[in-house]
């Protein structure tokens, strides 16, 4: 049990809709990262939030956006959903953003299906 | 560019047999290496990590991994596999490029025969 919780666990949307996924980080962790895991693939880095600011982004279009709140919980928003957005979305929290040997603690993920 | 390769997509072993899962990485500096395990529909659980020092690292559930710089490898091993080890295993490199992030391999799915 990592202490990172994500909601909802499953979600079904149709193409063109918008979705919001939520993550509560482990107590004391001020950094949240989001990863997308497509079927049969390893997770891919979407972006990271540190103290409510976006702190880095992977190769994802602007329709993927996020927020981090003062309590360090976070949201991932995806606009104009496409079929290829169907994936498991993982949230990971960590104690520090800039340490190069930091461990990430992952939640169980939100399984998004786009029809 | 940084990358992680897990050459074996699927591996099947009998319960009680030994296991080795391969991982090769490409990274220009000292790597920070991780192995995670994922059960169906679940998140990722950290098995072990290598940051520096002893190149043979011990993890949870009886797993170990050996870092070999000359081969750019970080293979995961277990002397005797249990049926509950059936899952997907991911190797990852942690690095900083503006932001600290992981690059994951594509995973190896382990099947255990009774």
Short mmCIF file of C-alpha atoms in Angstrom, two decimals:
data_model
loop_
_atom_site.label_atom_id
_atom_site.label_comp_id
_atom_site.label_asym_id
_atom_site.label_seq_id
_atom_site.Cartn_x
_atom_site.Cartn_y
_atom_site.Cartn_z
CA UNK A 1 0.00 0.00 0.00
CA UNK A 2 1.63 3.23 -1.18
CA UNK A 3 -0.79 5.78 0.24
CA UNK A 4 -1.44 7.17 -3.24
CA UNK A 5 -5.11 6.99 -4.16
CA UNK A 6 -6.69 7.58 -7.53
CA UNK A 7 -10.28 8.05 -8.59
CA UNK A 8 -12.24 6.83 -10.34
CA UNK A 9 -10.85 3.34 -10.88
CA UNK A 10 -12.62 2.91 -14.21
CA UNK A 11 -14.14 5.35 -16.64
CA UNK A 12 -15.83 5.09 -20.03
CA UNK A 13 -16.06 8.12 -22.29
CA UNK A 14 -16.82 8.77 -25.92
CA UNK A 15 -14.60 10.43 -28.47
CA UNK A 16 -14.54 14.22 -28.18
CA UNK A 17 -15.54 14.32 -24.53
CA UNK A 18 -13.46 15.68 -21.67
CA UNK A 19 -12.32 13.77 -18.59
CA UNK A 20 -10.85 14.60 -15.19
CA UNK A 21 -8.85 12.09 -13.19
CA UNK A 22 -7.91 12.64 -9.57
CA UNK A 23 -5.00 11.70 -7.36
CA UNK A 24 -4.24 12.08 -3.68
CA UNK A 25 -0.54 11.85 -3.00
CA UNK A 26 1.15 10.14 -0.12
CA UNK A 27 1.26 12.22 3.04
CA UNK A 28 4.19 14.62 3.02
CA UNK A 29 4.87 14.30 -0.71
CA UNK A 30 4.84 17.58 -2.60
CA UNK A 31 5.50 16.23 -6.10
CA UNK A 32 3.02 14.41 -8.32
CA UNK A 33 3.75 12.84 -11.69
CA UNK A 34 1.31 11.39 -14.17
CA UNK A 35 2.01 8.48 -16.49
CA UNK A 36 0.00 6.93 -19.30
CA UNK A 37 0.20 3.17 -19.77
CA UNK A 38 -1.30 1.92 -23.01
CA UNK A 39 -2.14 -1.75 -23.34
CA UNK A 40 0.99 -3.85 -23.64
CA UNK A 41 3.31 -0.90 -23.03
CA UNK A 42 5.31 0.52 -20.21
CA UNK A 43 4.15 3.74 -18.56
CA UNK A 44 5.04 6.98 -20.33
CA UNK A 45 5.66 10.26 -18.55
CA UNK A 46 2.96 12.89 -19.13
CA UNK A 47 3.95 15.68 -16.74
CA UNK A 48 4.94 16.50 -13.20
CA UNK A 49 3.67 19.03 -10.69
CA UNK A 50 5.74 20.45 -7.88
CA UNK A 51 4.25 22.88 -5.39
CA UNK A 52 1.31 23.62 -7.68
CA UNK A 53 3.41 24.39 -10.75
CA UNK A 54 3.99 22.23 -13.80
CA UNK A 55 7.59 21.15 -13.53
CA UNK A 56 8.17 19.26 -16.75
CA UNK A 57 6.26 17.60 -19.52
CA UNK A 58 6.63 14.57 -21.73
CA UNK A 59 5.66 14.25 -25.36
CA UNK A 60 1.92 14.79 -24.92
CA UNK A 61 -0.28 17.41 -26.64
CA UNK A 62 -1.67 20.46 -24.81
CA UNK A 63 -5.10 18.85 -24.50
CA UNK A 64 -3.50 16.94 -21.62
CA UNK A 65 -3.38 19.37 -18.72
CA UNK A 66 -3.21 19.22 -14.97
CA UNK A 67 -3.52 20.94 -11.67
CA UNK A 68 -2.00 20.54 -8.26
CA UNK A 69 -3.75 21.86 -5.19
CA UNK A 70 -2.33 23.32 -1.97
CA UNK A 71 -2.77 19.94 -0.26
CA UNK A 72 -0.66 18.47 -3.12
CA UNK A 73 -3.50 16.43 -4.56
CA UNK A 74 -3.68 16.59 -8.32
CA UNK A 75 -5.93 16.36 -11.34
CA UNK A 76 -5.26 15.23 -14.88
CA UNK A 77 -7.58 16.69 -17.50
CA UNK A 78 -7.85 15.44 -21.04
CA UNK A 79 -9.89 17.39 -23.59
CA UNK A 80 -11.22 16.24 -26.96
CA UNK A 81 -10.70 12.59 -26.15
CA UNK A 82 -9.38 10.33 -28.89
CA UNK A 83 -9.58 6.56 -29.15
CA UNK A 84 -5.82 6.32 -28.54
CA UNK A 85 -6.27 7.95 -25.14
CA UNK A 86 -7.64 4.65 -23.87
CA UNK A 87 -5.10 3.57 -21.28
CA UNK A 88 -4.33 3.12 -17.62
CA UNK A 89 -3.40 6.48 -16.10
CA UNK A 90 -1.04 6.25 -13.18
CA UNK A 91 -0.32 8.90 -10.62
CA UNK A 92 2.94 8.81 -8.69
CA UNK A 93 3.99 10.91 -5.76
CA UNK A 94 7.43 11.62 -4.41
CA UNK A 95 8.99 13.61 -1.64
CA UNK A 96 11.18 15.83 -3.77
CA UNK A 97 11.12 16.92 -7.36
CA UNK A 98 14.78 17.43 -8.07
CA UNK A 99 16.53 14.55 -6.40
CA UNK A 100 17.93 12.18 -8.97
CA UNK A 101 17.53 9.07 -6.89
CA UNK A 102 14.00 9.61 -5.80
CA UNK A 103 11.57 6.72 -5.53
CA UNK A 104 8.15 7.13 -7.01
CA UNK A 105 5.11 5.74 -5.21
CA UNK A 106 2.38 4.76 -7.63
CA UNK A 107 -1.36 4.61 -7.22
CA UNK A 108 -3.45 1.78 -8.66
CA UNK A 109 -4.45 3.84 -11.65
CA UNK A 110 -7.57 4.88 -13.52
CA UNK A 111 -8.52 2.72 -16.48
CA UNK A 112 -9.93 5.02 -19.17
CA UNK A 113 -11.79 3.59 -22.12
CA UNK A 114 -12.69 5.89 -25.02
CA UNK A 115 -15.38 4.58 -27.37
CA UNK B 1 18.57 9.47 -25.79
CA UNK B 2 17.65 7.49 -22.74
CA UNK B 3 15.96 4.15 -23.31
CA UNK B 4 15.20 0.88 -21.58
CA UNK B 5 14.88 -2.44 -23.38
CA UNK B 6 13.29 -5.56 -22.02
CA UNK B 7 13.95 -8.13 -24.73
CA UNK B 8 11.53 -10.77 -23.45
CA UNK B 9 7.85 -9.92 -23.82
CA UNK B 10 6.67 -13.17 -22.26
CA UNK B 11 8.43 -15.69 -20.05
CA UNK B 12 7.00 -18.95 -18.71
CA UNK B 13 8.64 -20.87 -15.88
CA UNK B 14 7.60 -23.72 -13.65
CA UNK B 15 6.98 -23.10 -10.00
CA UNK B 16 10.18 -23.63 -8.07
CA UNK B 17 12.40 -22.92 -11.06
CA UNK B 18 14.83 -20.03 -11.17
CA UNK B 19 14.04 -16.82 -13.02
CA UNK B 20 16.02 -14.14 -14.80
CA UNK B 21 14.39 -11.15 -16.48
CA UNK B 22 16.61 -9.08 -18.71
CA UNK B 23 16.89 -5.31 -18.81
CA UNK B 24 19.27 -3.18 -20.86
CA UNK B 25 19.45 0.58 -20.66
CA UNK B 26 20.93 3.42 -22.60
CA UNK B 27 21.95 6.40 -20.51
CA UNK B 28 24.98 8.65 -20.62
CA UNK B 29 25.58 9.08 -16.93
CA UNK B 30 25.29 6.97 -13.80
CA UNK B 31 21.86 5.42 -13.99
CA UNK B 32 19.32 5.11 -11.26
CA UNK B 33 17.64 1.80 -11.94
CA UNK B 34 14.43 0.28 -10.69
CA UNK B 35 12.36 -2.85 -11.05
CA UNK B 36 8.62 -2.65 -10.54
CA UNK B 37 5.96 -5.35 -10.58
CA UNK B 38 2.38 -4.87 -11.72
CA UNK B 39 -0.45 -7.31 -11.10
CA UNK B 40 -3.46 -7.15 -13.46
CA UNK B 41 -5.41 -3.92 -13.06
CA UNK B 42 -3.04 -2.69 -10.39
CA UNK B 43 -0.47 0.03 -10.02
CA UNK B 44 3.26 -0.48 -9.81
CA UNK B 45 5.00 -1.88 -6.77
CA UNK B 46 8.71 -1.23 -6.29
CA UNK B 47 10.74 -4.45 -6.05
CA UNK B 48 14.21 -2.96 -5.75
CA UNK B 49 16.42 -0.09 -6.80
CA UNK B 50 20.03 0.65 -7.61
CA UNK B 51 21.56 4.04 -6.98
CA UNK B 52 25.22 3.36 -6.26
CA UNK B 53 27.55 1.06 -4.34
CA UNK B 54 27.13 -2.69 -4.26
CA UNK B 55 26.11 -3.83 -7.73
CA UNK B 56 24.03 -6.71 -6.39
CA UNK B 57 20.88 -5.36 -4.79
CA UNK B 58 18.32 -7.22 -2.79
CA UNK B 59 14.63 -6.46 -2.97
CA UNK B 60 11.33 -7.62 -1.63
CA UNK B 61 9.74 -11.01 -2.23
CA UNK B 62 13.14 -12.71 -2.63
CA UNK B 63 14.15 -10.81 -5.78
CA UNK B 64 17.61 -9.50 -6.51
CA UNK B 65 19.18 -7.65 -9.40
CA UNK B 66 22.71 -7.11 -10.59
CA UNK B 67 23.96 -3.92 -12.18
CA UNK B 68 26.60 -4.49 -14.84
CA UNK B 69 27.90 -1.22 -16.20
CA UNK B 70 29.99 -2.87 -18.92
CA UNK B 71 26.89 -4.55 -20.33
CA UNK B 72 24.46 -1.71 -19.56
CA UNK B 73 22.27 -4.29 -17.90
CA UNK B 74 20.23 -4.62 -14.74
CA UNK B 75 18.79 -8.13 -14.78
CA UNK B 76 16.28 -9.29 -12.20
CA UNK B 77 16.62 -12.74 -10.66
CA UNK B 78 14.85 -15.03 -8.26
CA UNK B 79 16.18 -18.46 -7.28
CA UNK B 80 12.79 -20.14 -6.86
CA UNK B 81 9.61 -18.76 -8.38
CA UNK B 82 6.25 -18.97 -6.61
CA UNK B 83 2.89 -19.06 -8.40
CA UNK B 84 2.09 -15.65 -6.87
CA UNK B 85 4.99 -14.11 -8.81
CA UNK B 86 2.95 -14.26 -12.01
CA UNK B 87 2.65 -10.60 -13.07
CA UNK B 88 4.21 -8.04 -15.36
CA UNK B 89 7.64 -6.72 -14.55
CA UNK B 90 8.98 -3.34 -15.58
CA UNK B 91 12.52 -2.07 -15.55
CA UNK B 92 12.98 1.70 -15.35
CA UNK B 93 15.69 4.34 -15.44
CA UNK B 94 15.27 7.46 -13.35
CA UNK B 95 16.97 10.62 -14.56
CA UNK B 96 16.72 14.38 -14.56
CA UNK B 97 16.24 16.38 -17.72
CA UNK B 98 14.70 19.52 -16.29
CA UNK B 99 12.38 17.23 -14.38
CA UNK B 100 13.09 14.00 -12.60
CA UNK B 101 11.22 11.23 -14.41
CA UNK B 102 11.34 7.56 -15.23
CA UNK B 103 11.73 5.86 -18.57
CA UNK B 104 10.16 2.42 -18.49
CA UNK B 105 10.76 -0.64 -20.58
CA UNK B 106 7.83 -2.30 -22.29
CA UNK B 107 7.60 -4.97 -19.63
CA UNK B 108 7.95 -8.73 -19.36
CA UNK B 109 4.88 -10.80 -18.57
CA UNK B 110 5.71 -13.75 -16.34
CA UNK B 111 3.59 -16.87 -16.35
CA UNK B 112 4.18 -19.54 -13.69
CA UNK B 113 3.21 -23.13 -14.31
CA UNK B 114 2.09 -25.22 -11.34
#
